[in-house]
CSV table of C-alpha atoms in Angstrom, one decimal:
chain,number,residue,atom,x,y,z
D,1476,MET,CA,184.0,-56.9,200.9
D,1477,LYS,CA,187.4,-58.6,200.0
D,1478,ALA,CA,186.3,-58.4,196.1
D,1479,SER,CA,184.9,-55.1,196.3
D,1480,TYR,CA,188.9,-54.0,197.6
D,1481,GLN,CA,190.0,-56.2,194.5
D,1482,ASN,CA,187.5,-54.9,191.7
D,1483,LYS,CA,188.8,-50.9,193.0
D,1484,LEU,CA,192.1,-52.4,193.0
D,1485,CYS,CA,191.9,-53.1,189.2
D,1486,VAL,CA,189.9,-49.9,188.2
D,1487,ILE,CA,192.8,-48.2,189.5
D,1488,LEU,CA,195.3,-50.1,188.1
D,1489,ILE,CA,193.2,-49.7,184.3
D,1490,SER,CA,193.4,-46.2,184.8
D,1491,TYR,CA,197.0,-46.1,185.8
D,1492,PHE,CA,198.4,-47.9,182.4
D,1493,PHE,CA,195.4,-46.1,180.4
D,1494,MET,CA,196.9,-43.2,181.6
D,1495,CYS,CA,200.8,-44.5,181.1
D,1496,PHE,CA,199.4,-45.5,177.4
D,1497,GLN,CA,197.9,-41.6,176.8
D,1498,VAL,CA,201.3,-40.1,178.1
D,1499,ASN,CA,203.5,-42.4,175.6
D,1500,ALA,CA,201.0,-41.9,173.0
D,1501,ASP,CA,200.9,-38.1,173.6
D,1502,ASN,CA,205.1,-38.4,173.6
D,1503,THR,CA,205.3,-39.8,170.5
D,1504,ARG,CA,202.9,-37.9,169.0
D,1505,MET,CA,205.5,-34.9,169.9
D,1506,LYS,CA,208.8,-36.9,168.9
D,1507,GLU,CA,207.0,-37.0,165.5
D,1508,VAL,CA,206.2,-33.2,165.2
D,1509,ILE,CA,209.4,-31.7,166.4
D,1510,ASN,CA,211.0,-34.1,164.0
D,1511,ASP,CA,208.9,-32.9,160.9
D,1512,ILE,CA,209.6,-29.7,161.9
D,1513,THR,CA,213.3,-29.5,162.1
D,1514,LYS,CA,213.3,-32.0,158.6
D,1515,ILE,CA,211.2,-28.9,157.3
D,1516,TYR,CA,213.9,-26.2,158.6
D,1517,MET,CA,216.4,-28.0,157.2
D,1518,SER,CA,214.6,-28.2,153.9
D,1519,SER,CA,214.3,-24.6,153.9
D,1520,MET,CA,218.0,-23.8,154.5
D,1521,THR,CA,218.2,-26.1,151.7
D,1522,TYR,CA,216.2,-24.8,149.2
D,1523,ILE,CA,218.3,-21.3,150.5
D,1524,PHE,CA,221.4,-22.8,149.8
D,1525,ILE,CA,220.6,-24.4,146.2
D,1526,ASN,CA,219.4,-20.8,145.1
D,1527,GLN,CA,221.7,-18.7,145.8
D,1528,PRO,CA,222.7,-17.8,142.2
D,1529,LEU,CA,218.9,-16.8,142.1
D,1530,ILE,CA,218.6,-14.9,145.2
D,1531,ASN,CA,221.9,-13.2,144.1
D,1532,GLN,CA,220.8,-12.6,140.6
D,1533,GLN,CA,220.3,-9.3,139.4
D,1534,THR,CA,217.1,-8.5,137.2
D,1535,ASN,CA,215.9,-11.9,136.9
D,1536,ASP,CA,212.1,-13.0,138.2
D,1537,LYS,CA,212.4,-14.3,142.1
D,1538,GLN,CA,208.8,-15.3,142.3
D,1539,GLU,CA,210.2,-18.3,143.5
D,1540,LEU,CA,211.4,-17.4,146.4
D,1541,PHE,CA,207.7,-16.0,147.3
D,1542,GLY,CA,204.6,-17.0,149.0
D,1543,GLN,CA,203.3,-20.1,148.2
D,1544,ARG,CA,205.7,-21.2,145.5
D,1545,PHE,CA,208.4,-21.3,147.9
D,1546,LEU,CA,206.8,-23.1,150.1
D,1547,GLU,CA,206.1,-25.8,147.7
D,1548,ASN,CA,209.9,-25.5,146.7
D,1549,VAL,CA,210.5,-26.2,150.4
D,1550,LYS,CA,208.2,-28.9,150.0
D,1551,GLN,CA,210.0,-30.3,147.0
D,1552,THR,CA,213.5,-30.0,148.5
D,1553,TYR,CA,212.3,-32.1,151.4
D,1554,GLN,CA,211.1,-34.9,149.4
D,1555,VAL,CA,214.3,-34.8,147.2
D,1556,LYS,CA,216.4,-34.4,150.8
D,1557,TYR,CA,214.4,-37.4,152.7
D,1558,SER,CA,212.9,-39.4,150.1
D,1559,GLU,CA,209.6,-39.2,152.0
D,1560,ASP,CA,206.4,-37.4,151.6
D,1561,PHE,CA,205.9,-33.9,152.8
D,1562,PRO,CA,204.6,-34.3,156.4
D,1563,LYS,CA,200.5,-33.2,156.9
D,1564,GLU,CA,200.2,-29.7,158.0
D,1565,ASP,CA,198.6,-31.4,161.2
D,1566,HIS,CA,199.9,-29.4,164.1
D,1567,PHE,CA,200.0,-25.1,165.1
D,1568,ALA,CA,204.1,-25.7,165.2
D,1569,LYS,CA,203.9,-27.0,161.5
D,1570,THR,CA,201.5,-24.0,160.2
D,1571,MET,CA,203.4,-20.9,162.2
D,1572,LEU,CA,207.0,-22.3,161.1
D,1573,LEU,CA,205.4,-22.8,157.3
D,1574,GLN,CA,203.8,-19.2,157.7
D,1575,THR,CA,206.8,-17.5,159.3
D,1576,MET,CA,209.2,-18.8,156.3
D,1577,VAL,CA,206.9,-16.9,154.3
D,1578,GLU,CA,206.7,-14.3,155.8
D,1579,VAL,CA,211.2,-13.6,156.1
D,1580,MET,CA,211.0,-14.2,152.4
D,1581,ASP,CA,208.7,-11.2,152.3
D,1582,ASP,CA,211.0,-9.3,154.7
D,1583,ASN,CA,213.8,-9.6,152.4
D,1584,LYS,CA,211.7,-8.8,148.9
D,1585,GLU,CA,213.0,-5.0,148.8
D,1586,LEU,CA,216.7,-6.6,148.9
D,1587,LEU,CA,215.9,-9.1,146.7
D,1588,TYR,CA,214.9,-7.3,144.0
D,1589,ASP,CA,218.0,-4.4,144.3
D,1590,ASP,CA,219.4,-5.3,141.2
D,1591,GLU,CA,223.2,-3.3,142.6
D,1592,ILE,CA,223.5,-5.2,144.7
D,1593,GLY,CA,225.2,-8.5,144.3
D,1594,PHE,CA,225.4,-10.5,147.1
D,1595,LYS,CA,222.2,-10.1,149.3
D,1596,GLY,CA,223.2,-12.1,152.6
D,1597,ILE,CA,220.6,-14.3,152.4
D,1598,ILE,CA,221.9,-17.2,153.0
D,1599,PRO,CA,220.8,-20.8,154.8
D,1600,ALA,CA,222.8,-19.5,158.7
D,1601,THR,CA,220.8,-15.8,158.3
D,1602,PHE,CA,217.8,-17.4,156.9
D,1603,ALA,CA,217.4,-19.8,159.7
D,1604,PHE,CA,218.2,-16.7,162.5
D,1605,GLN,CA,215.4,-14.6,160.7
D,1606,ILE,CA,212.9,-17.5,161.2
D,1607,SER,CA,214.3,-17.9,165.0
D,1608,ALA,CA,214.1,-14.6,165.4
D,1609,LYS,CA,210.6,-13.9,163.9
D,1610,LEU,CA,208.9,-16.4,165.9
D,1611,GLU,CA,210.4,-15.0,168.9
D,1612,THR,CA,208.5,-12.0,168.3
D,1613,LYS,CA,204.8,-13.8,168.3
D,1614,GLY,CA,204.7,-14.7,171.9
D,1615,ILE,CA,203.9,-18.3,171.4
D,1616,GLY,CA,206.3,-20.6,173.1
D,1617,LEU,CA,208.3,-22.1,170.0
D,1618,LYS,CA,211.6,-21.6,169.6
D,1619,PHE,CA,214.3,-22.4,167.0
D,1620,LYS,CA,218.2,-22.3,166.8
D,1621,PHE,CA,220.2,-22.8,164.6
D,1622,THR,CA,223.0,-23.3,167.2
D,1623,GLN,CA,226.7,-24.1,167.9
D,1624,ILE,CA,229.1,-24.1,170.7
D,1625,ALA,CA,229.8,-20.9,172.1
D,1626,SER,CA,233.4,-20.3,171.3
D,1627,SER,CA,232.0,-21.4,167.9
D,1628,ILE,CA,229.7,-19.2,167.6
D,1629,ARG,CA,229.4,-16.3,165.0
D,1630,ASN,CA,226.0,-14.6,165.5
D,1631,LYS,CA,226.4,-13.6,169.2
D,1632,LEU,CA,222.2,-14.1,169.3
D,1633,ASN,CA,222.3,-17.8,168.7
D,1634,LYS,CA,224.7,-18.1,171.8
D,1635,PRO,CA,223.5,-21.4,173.2
D,1636,ASP,CA,221.5,-21.7,176.7
D,1637,LEU,CA,222.7,-23.9,179.8
D,1638,TRP,CA,220.7,-26.5,178.1
D,1639,GLU,CA,222.0,-26.6,174.7
D,1640,SER,CA,225.3,-26.2,175.7
D,1641,SER,CA,225.1,-29.5,178.0
D,1642,VAL,CA,223.2,-31.9,175.8
D,1643,MET,CA,226.2,-30.1,172.9
D,1644,GLN,CA,228.9,-31.5,175.5
D,1645,LYS,CA,227.1,-34.9,175.0
D,1646,ILE,CA,226.5,-35.1,171.5
D,1647,ILE,CA,230.1,-34.0,170.3
D,1648,LYS,CA,231.3,-37.5,172.3
D,1649,SER,CA,227.7,-39.9,171.3
D,1650,PRO,CA,226.3,-38.0,168.4
D,1651,LYS,CA,222.3,-38.6,168.1
D,1652,ILE,CA,219.1,-36.3,168.5
D,1653,TYR,CA,218.4,-35.5,171.7
D,1654,TYR,CA,214.9,-35.2,173.3
D,1655,ASP,CA,214.0,-34.1,176.3
D,1656,GLU,CA,210.3,-33.9,177.2
D,1657,ASN,CA,211.0,-32.3,180.8
D,1658,ALA,CA,213.0,-29.9,179.7
D,1659,LEU,CA,212.2,-25.5,180.8
D,1660,LEU,CA,211.9,-23.0,178.5
D,1661,ASN,CA,210.9,-19.3,179.7
D,1662,GLY,CA,210.9,-20.9,183.5
D,1663,LYS,CA,208.5,-22.8,182.0
D,1664,PRO,CA,208.0,-26.4,181.3
D,1665,ALA,CA,208.7,-27.6,177.8
D,1666,ILE,CA,209.7,-30.3,175.1
D,1667,ARG,CA,213.5,-29.7,173.7
D,1668,GLN,CA,214.7,-31.3,171.0
D,1669,PHE,CA,218.3,-30.7,169.5
D,1670,THR,CA,219.1,-32.4,166.6
D,1671,PRO,CA,222.5,-32.2,165.3
D,1672,LEU,CA,224.2,-31.5,162.1
D,1673,PRO,CA,226.9,-33.4,160.2
D,1674,MET,CA,229.4,-31.4,158.3
D,1675,VAL,CA,228.7,-31.6,154.8
D,1676,PRO,CA,230.6,-30.2,152.2
D,1677,LEU,CA,228.7,-27.1,151.7
D,1678,CYS,CA,229.7,-25.7,154.9
D,1679,LEU,CA,233.3,-25.6,154.3
D,1680,ALA,CA,232.3,-22.7,151.9
D,1681,CYS,CA,232.5,-20.2,155.2
D,1682,HIS,CA,233.6,-22.6,157.5
D,1683,GLY,CA,236.6,-24.6,156.1
D,1684,SER,CA,240.0,-23.7,155.0
D,1685,PRO,CA,240.5,-21.0,152.2
D,1686,ALA,CA,240.6,-23.5,149.6
D,1687,ASP,CA,237.4,-24.2,149.7
D,1688,ASN,CA,236.0,-20.3,150.0
D,1689,PRO,CA,234.6,-20.0,146.5
D,1690,LEU,CA,236.0,-16.3,146.9
D,1691,ASN,CA,239.2,-17.8,146.4
D,1692,ALA,CA,238.2,-20.2,143.1
D,1693,ASN,CA,240.4,-19.1,140.3
D,1694,LYS,CA,242.8,-17.1,142.0
D,1695,GLU,CA,246.4,-17.4,143.1
D,1696,LYS,CA,246.9,-18.8,146.6
D,1697,SER,CA,249.5,-15.3,147.7
D,1698,GLN,CA,245.6,-13.7,146.5
D,1699,TRP,CA,243.2,-16.1,148.8
D,1700,THR,CA,241.4,-14.6,151.7
D,1701,ASN,CA,240.3,-16.3,154.6
D,1702,ILE,CA,237.5,-14.0,155.2
D,1703,ASP,CA,233.9,-15.9,153.2
D,1704,ILE,CA,231.6,-14.4,151.6
D,1705,SER,CA,229.5,-13.2,154.6
D,1706,GLY,CA,232.2,-11.4,156.2
D,1707,PHE,CA,233.8,-13.3,158.9
D,1708,LYS,CA,236.9,-15.3,159.4
D,1709,MET,CA,236.7,-18.6,158.2
D,1710,GLU,CA,237.3,-21.7,160.9
D,1711,ASN,CA,239.1,-24.0,159.2
D,1712,TRP,CA,237.0,-26.5,160.3
D,1713,THR,CA,237.1,-29.9,158.5
D,1714,LEU,CA,234.2,-32.4,157.5
D,1715,ASP,CA,234.9,-34.4,160.6
D,1716,ASP,CA,234.4,-31.0,162.9
D,1717,PHE,CA,231.0,-30.8,165.3
D,1718,GLY,CA,228.8,-28.7,163.0
D,1719,GLY,CA,226.2,-27.3,165.6
D,1720,GLY,CA,222.6,-28.4,165.5
D,1721,VAL,CA,219.0,-27.3,165.3
D,1722,SER,CA,217.5,-26.6,168.6
D,1723,ILE,CA,213.8,-27.0,169.2
D,1724,SER,CA,212.0,-25.6,171.6
D,1725,ILE,CA,208.1,-26.0,172.6
D,1726,GLU,CA,206.4,-25.1,175.9
D,1727,LYS,CA,203.9,-27.3,176.8
D,1728,SER,CA,201.0,-24.8,177.8
D,1729,PHE,CA,201.5,-24.5,173.6
D,1730,LEU,CA,201.0,-27.7,172.7
D,1731,GLU,CA,197.7,-27.8,175.0
K,1399,MET,CA,148.9,-12.9,183.4
K,1400,ILE,CA,149.4,-14.3,180.0
K,1401,VAL,CA,149.4,-10.9,178.7
K,1402,THR,CA,152.3,-9.6,181.0
K,1403,ASN,CA,154.1,-12.6,180.3
K,1404,SER,CA,153.6,-12.1,176.3
K,1405,ILE,CA,154.8,-8.0,177.2
K,1406,LYS,CA,157.9,-9.2,179.1
K,1407,LYS,CA,159.0,-11.5,176.1
K,1408,ILE,CA,158.5,-8.7,173.8
K,1409,LEU,CA,160.3,-5.9,175.7
K,1410,ALA,CA,163.2,-8.8,175.9
K,1411,LEU,CA,163.0,-8.9,172.3
K,1412,PHE,CA,163.4,-5.1,171.6
K,1413,ALA,CA,165.9,-4.9,173.9
K,1414,ILE,CA,168.2,-7.5,171.7
K,1415,VAL,CA,167.4,-5.3,168.5
K,1416,PHE,CA,167.9,-2.4,170.4
K,1417,PHE,CA,171.2,-3.4,171.8
K,1418,SER,CA,172.4,-5.4,168.8
K,1419,PHE,CA,171.7,-2.3,166.9
K,1420,THR,CA,173.5,0.0,168.7
K,1421,ALA,CA,176.2,-2.6,169.2
K,1422,THR,CA,177.1,-2.9,165.1
K,1423,SER,CA,175.9,0.8,163.9
K,1424,GLN,CA,179.1,2.7,166.1
K,1425,SER,CA,181.1,4.7,164.3
K,1426,LEU,CA,185.0,5.0,164.7
K,1427,SER,CA,187.3,7.4,164.1
K,1428,VAL,CA,190.6,5.6,163.1
K,1429,GLY,CA,193.9,8.2,162.5
K,1430,LEU,CA,196.3,6.7,160.4
K,1431,ILE,CA,200.5,7.6,160.4
K,1432,ASP,CA,201.9,7.4,157.2
K,1433,TYR,CA,204.3,4.1,157.6
K,1434,PRO,CA,205.4,2.7,154.8
K,1435,PRO,CA,205.0,0.1,153.4
K,1436,HIS,CA,201.9,-1.2,155.7
K,1437,ILE,CA,200.9,2.5,155.7
K,1438,ASN,CA,201.1,4.6,152.7
K,1439,PHE,CA,200.2,8.3,152.2
K,1440,ASP,CA,202.0,8.5,148.8
K,1441,GLU,CA,199.3,5.9,147.4
K,1442,GLU,CA,195.4,5.6,147.5
K,1443,ILE,CA,195.3,4.9,151.0
K,1444,SER,CA,192.7,2.0,150.9
K,1445,LYS,CA,195.4,0.0,149.2
K,1446,SER,CA,197.5,0.0,151.9
K,1447,PRO,CA,197.7,-3.6,153.4
K,1448,LEU,CA,197.0,-2.4,157.2
K,1449,TYR,CA,194.3,-0.3,156.8
K,1450,GLN,CA,192.0,-3.1,154.4
K,1451,TYR,CA,193.4,-5.4,157.0
K,1452,ILE,CA,191.5,-3.0,160.5
K,1453,ASN,CA,189.1,-1.9,157.9
K,1454,LYS,CA,188.1,-5.6,157.0
K,1455,MET,CA,188.2,-6.3,161.0
K,1456,LEU,CA,186.3,-2.9,162.3
K,1457,THR,CA,183.7,-3.4,159.0
K,1458,THR,CA,182.8,-7.1,159.6
K,1459,GLN,CA,181.4,-6.3,163.3
K,1460,GLY,CA,179.6,-3.8,161.7
K,1461,PHE,CA,181.4,-0.5,163.1
K,1462,THR,CA,180.9,2.4,160.5
K,1463,VAL,CA,184.9,3.7,160.2
K,1464,THR,CA,185.9,7.3,159.2
K,1465,PHE,CA,189.6,7.3,158.5
K,1466,ILE,CA,192.0,9.9,159.2
K,1467,LYS,CA,195.5,10.6,158.1
K,1468,LEU,CA,197.3,12.3,160.1
K,1469,PRO,CA,201.1,13.8,160.4
K,1470,ARG,CA,203.3,11.7,162.9
K,1471,GLU,CA,203.9,14.9,165.5
K,1472,ARG,CA,199.9,15.7,165.7
K,1473,ALA,CA,198.6,12.2,165.7
K,1474,SER,CA,199.2,11.3,169.4
K,1475,VAL,CA,197.8,14.6,170.1
K,1476,GLU,CA,194.3,13.6,169.1
K,1477,LEU,CA,194.5,10.3,170.6
K,1478,LEU,CA,195.4,11.6,173.8
K,1479,LYS,CA,192.7,14.4,173.3
K,1480,GLY,CA,189.8,11.9,172.0
K,1481,ARG,CA,189.7,13.2,168.8
K,1482,ILE,CA,190.3,10.1,167.3
K,1483,ASP,CA,189.3,6.7,168.6
K,1484,ILE,CA,192.1,4.3,167.1
K,1485,LEU,CA,195.6,5.4,165.8
K,1486,MET,CA,197.9,3.2,164.4
K,1487,PRO,CA,200.8,2.2,163.9
K,1488,ILE,CA,203.1,3.2,166.4
K,1489,PRO,CA,205.3,1.7,168.4
K,1490,LEU,CA,204.8,1.8,172.5
K,1491,ASN,CA,207.1,4.7,173.4
K,1492,ASN,CA,204.4,6.6,175.5
K,1493,GLU,CA,203.5,5.1,178.7
K,1494,ASN,CA,200.2,7.1,178.8
K,1495,ILE,CA,198.6,5.6,175.6
K,1496,LYS,CA,196.4,2.7,176.0
K,1497,THR,CA,196.6,0.0,173.0
K,1498,LEU,CA,194.8,-3.4,171.9
K,1499,THR,CA,196.3,-6.6,173.7
K,1500,SER,CA,199.1,-7.5,171.2
K,1501,PRO,CA,201.3,-6.0,168.8
K,1502,ILE,CA,199.9,-5.8,165.0
K,1503,PHE,CA,203.6,-6.7,163.1
K,1504,HIS,CA,207.1,-5.8,164.3
K,1505,SER,CA,209.6,-3.4,163.0
K,1506,VAL,CA,213.3,-4.1,162.9
K,1507,PRO,CA,216.4,-1.3,163.3
K,1508,GLY,CA,219.0,-1.6,160.5
K,1509,LEU,CA,221.6,0.3,159.0
K,1510,CYS,CA,221.7,2.2,155.5
K,1511,PHE,CA,224.5,2.4,153.4
K,1512,LYS,CA,225.6,3.3,150.0
K,1513,LYS,CA,224.6,0.9,147.5
K,1514,LYS,CA,228.5,-0.2,146.0
K,1515,ASN,CA,229.3,-0.1,150.3
K,1516,PHE,CA,226.4,-2.3,151.3
K,1517,ILE,CA,227.0,-5.1,154.2
K,1518,PRO,CA,224.0,-7.0,153.8
K,1519,ILE,CA,225.0,-9.2,157.1
K,1520,LEU,CA,225.5,-7.2,160.2
K,1521,SER,CA,225.9,-10.0,162.9
K,1522,ALA,CA,229.4,-10.0,161.5
K,1523,ILE,CA,229.6,-6.5,163.5
K,1524,HIS,CA,233.4,-6.4,163.0
K,1525,ARG,CA,232.7,-5.6,159.3
K,1526,LEU,CA,231.2,-2.0,161.0
K,1527,ASP,CA,234.4,-1.4,163.1
K,1528,ALA,CA,236.2,1.5,160.5
K,1529,LEU,CA,232.7,3.2,159.9
K,1530,THR,CA,231.5,6.3,160.3
K,1531,ILE,CA,227.3,5.8,161.5
K,1532,GLY,CA,225.2,8.4,162.3
K,1533,VAL,CA,222.1,8.0,164.2
K,1534,PRO,CA,219.8,10.2,165.7
K,1535,ASP,CA,220.4,10.8,169.0
K,1536,ASN,CA,216.7,10.2,170.7
K,1537,LEU,CA,216.7,6.5,169.6
K,1538,SER,CA,218.2,3.3,171.5
K,1539,LEU,CA,220.8,1.8,169.8
K,1540,VAL,CA,220.7,-1.7,169.4
K,1541,GLN,CA,223.6,-4.1,171.5
K,1542,ALA,CA,225.2,-4.9,167.9
K,1543,LEU,CA,225.9,-1.6,166.9
K,1544,THR,CA,227.0,-0.3,170.8
K,1545,ASP,CA,229.8,-3.4,170.8
K,1546,SER,CA,231.1,-2.5,167.6
K,1547,SER,CA,234.1,0.1,167.2
K,1548,ALA,CA,231.9,2.2,164.6
K,1549,SER,CA,232.2,5.7,164.9
K,1550,LEU,CA,228.9,6.9,166.0
K,1551,VAL,CA,227.9,10.3,165.3
K,1552,TYR,CA,224.9,11.8,166.9
K,1553,LEU,CA,222.0,13.8,164.9
K,1554,LYS,CA,219.5,15.9,167.1
K,1555,GLY,CA,216.4,17.4,166.2
K,1556,GLU,CA,213.0,15.9,165.1
K,1557,ASN,CA,213.9,15.6,161.7
K,1558,ALA,CA,217.3,13.6,162.1
K,1559,THR,CA,216.5,10.1,160.8
K,1560,ASN,CA,215.9,12.1,157.4
K,1561,ARG,CA,219.0,14.3,157.3
K,1562,GLY,CA,221.1,11.4,158.2
K,1563,MET,CA,219.6,9.6,155.6
K,1564,GLU,CA,220.5,12.6,153.3
K,1565,MET,CA,223.5,13.0,154.5
K,1566,THR,CA,224.9,9.5,154.3
K,1567,GLN,CA,223.3,9.6,150.5
K,1568,ARG,CA,225.9,12.4,150.1
K,1569,GLY,CA,228.2,10.2,151.4
K,1570,ARG,CA,229.3,12.6,154.6
K,1571,PHE,CA,228.4,8.7,156.5
K,1572,ASP,CA,229.5,5.3,155.4
K,1573,ALA,CA,226.5,4.6,157.2
K,1574,PHE,CA,223.3,5.8,159.3
K,1575,TYR,CA,221.2,3.6,161.6
K,1576,HIS,CA,217.5,3.8,160.6
K,1577,PRO,CA,215.0,2.6,163.3
K,1578,SER,CA,212.7,1.1,160.6
K,1579,PRO,CA,214.5,1.1,157.0
K,1580,VAL,CA,211.6,-1.2,155.7
K,1581,THR,CA,209.8,2.6,155.6
K,1582,VAL,CA,212.3,3.8,153.3
K,1583,TYR,CA,213.9,1.1,151.9
K,1584,HIS,CA,211.5,0.4,148.7
K,1585,ARG,CA,210.9,0.7,145.7
K,1586,LYS,CA,208.4,3.1,145.8
K,1587,ASN,CA,210.7,5.9,147.6
K,1588,PRO,CA,212.0,8.3,144.9
K,1589,LEU,CA,214.1,10.1,147.9
K,1590,TYR,CA,216.7,7.6,148.4
K,1591,LYS,CA,217.6,5.7,145.2
K,1592,GLU,CA,221.4,5.3,146.2
K,1593,LEU,CA,220.9,3.5,149.2
K,1594,ALA,CA,220.2,0.0,150.7
K,1595,CYS,CA,219.2,-1.0,153.8
K,1596,SER,CA,220.4,-4.5,156.2
K,1597,TYR,CA,218.4,-5.1,159.4
K,1598,PHE,CA,219.5,-6.3,163.1
K,1599,HIS,CA,217.3,-9.4,163.0
K,1600,GLY,CA,216.8,-10.6,166.5
K,1601,TYR,CA,216.3,-6.2,168.2
K,1602,SER,CA,212.6,-6.2,167.1
K,1603,THR,CA,210.8,-3.6,168.6
K,1604,PRO,CA,206.5,-4.1,168.3
K,1605,ILE,CA,204.2,-1.9,167.2
K,1606,TYR,CA,201.3,-1.3,168.3
K,1607,ILE,CA,196.8,0.1,167.4
K,1608,ALA,CA,196.6,2.2,170.0
K,1609,VAL,CA,193.2,3.7,171.8
K,1610,THR,CA,191.8,6.4,172.9
K,1611,ASP,CA,191.3,6.8,176.5
K,1612,THR,CA,187.8,7.6,176.0
K,1613,LEU,CA,186.6,4.5,174.9
K,1614,SER,CA,184.4,3.1,177.0
K,1615,SER,CA,185.1,-0.1,178.4
K,1616,ASP,CA,182.2,-2.2,176.6
K,1617,MET,CA,183.4,-0.9,173.6
K,1618,LEU,CA,187.3,-1.7,173.9
K,1619,THR,CA,186.3,-5.1,174.9
K,1620,LEU,CA,184.3,-5.7,171.8
K,1621,ILE,CA,187.5,-4.3,169.4
K,1622,ASN,CA,190.0,-6.4,171.3
K,1623,SER,CA,188.3,-8.8,170.8
K,1624,ALA,CA,187.5,-8.6,167.1
K,1625,TYR,CA,191.6,-7.9,166.8
K,1626,GLN,CA,191.8,-11.1,168.2
K,1627,LYS,CA,189.5,-13.0,166.3
K,1628,ALA,CA,191.3,-11.7,162.9
K,1629,LEU,CA,194.8,-12.4,164.4
K,1630,LYS,CA,193.5,-15.7,165.1
K,1631,GLU,CA,192.0,-16.3,161.4
K,1632,GLN,CA,195.7,-15.0,160.1
K,1633,SER,CA,197.9,-13.1,161.6
K,1634,TYR,CA,198.5,-9.3,159.8
K,1635,GLU,CA,202.6,-10.3,159.2
K,1636,TYR,CA,201.3,-12.8,157.4
K,1637,TYR,CA,198.5,-11.1,155.6
K,1638,PHE,CA,201.1,-8.6,154.6
K,1639,ALA,CA,203.5,-11.1,153.1
K,1640,SER,CA,201.4,-13.5,151.5
K,1641,SER,CA,198.7,-11.0,150.0
K,1642,LYS,CA,200.8,-9.5,147.7
């Protein structure tokens, strides 16, 4: 009788440890997937930033900005930026992100090839927002947002939700990637991650002071403007300010 | 007994063959609405990407498909009267119209400007403040536009969108609100060469494939399942972006 009881207990304990191990393995896997897609998203923004001359040039071959060639360029940017191989496309979320990038660039094709327009407005922030907006329409429980604290946000549609606001308050005090496997998205169980973005010199071209504004280059100080190229008033931030971050949320049902 | 079983088997086989044949030899009439660049009446229709995608989806399932070009105003009437089985593409603004389960693509509204006055980023809504913007009075506007202090001039009538675009080109408006600028701002359109359009990203409208009420539920299930299968293999939006 006693031996039978011990056997049952043993089986229950083994099952419990196995389940814990499985949950931990799933969480580790999900963290990897979210880290990968954060870095892919960031790499695409970097590619858009460094290719502003190509984007805004008139009468030029712009095939590098579309389809598979665009993805190849994002992959190369990733390798240079993170000094590691581009992640394997082994999760639906990664595939959806890459396809959405191609769709967004194609949405802008007419504008990109319009020789009579100089500045096209395809900058990292607007590109990132277009990806977020397009993913939202797909209704697949995958949400990307390039956001900031509410008082500093430029595009109202990028306003942080409660989870993002509370996470950013913690991150400002102690910068680190914040991962929450028991969060909610649209009222459904979700995994969420917020990756803070340190300010780098390229951010200052729009968010810094008039001295950082490329529109003021080679001009007398008296002629400087505090409106950046995208039409917004510059915030006078410095490299020490909080630069916002990338918020990625995946509904758990989508993972299954 | 053996003979009876054999007859039963033959009858079952005959039934399978008969029903397979009827399922795969159904014909469908599909109404098309001009919606460049997805459906473009100005070029051979077989070059339109939405035609290609849906034609492949239906013919793969064994349907015999007839495509019919229809003027926008008459198209919904033809569908509601059951004279066509399918109509595409169509925004869902008539609750009497039945659609396939999910949208085929999304349309994003925007503003069209004279190129020299182009504003590329519409989230900078303060840049709209001093502008006079024409808007068709039968459309609901995006919040970004109503939040701005732009002076809005409402145009009435069926043809308000085309008139508004022409008035913007002639300099009567600083900009014009278009429900789907992608349909007019493209190189193949000779009409508005002096205009360029930017988009209110984040304010999209789903565009559907509509089906007639007279379609049998079995047929609808068959089409819906073929549609979902096609979307799963490759969404139309990705097909559109990557196939050019």
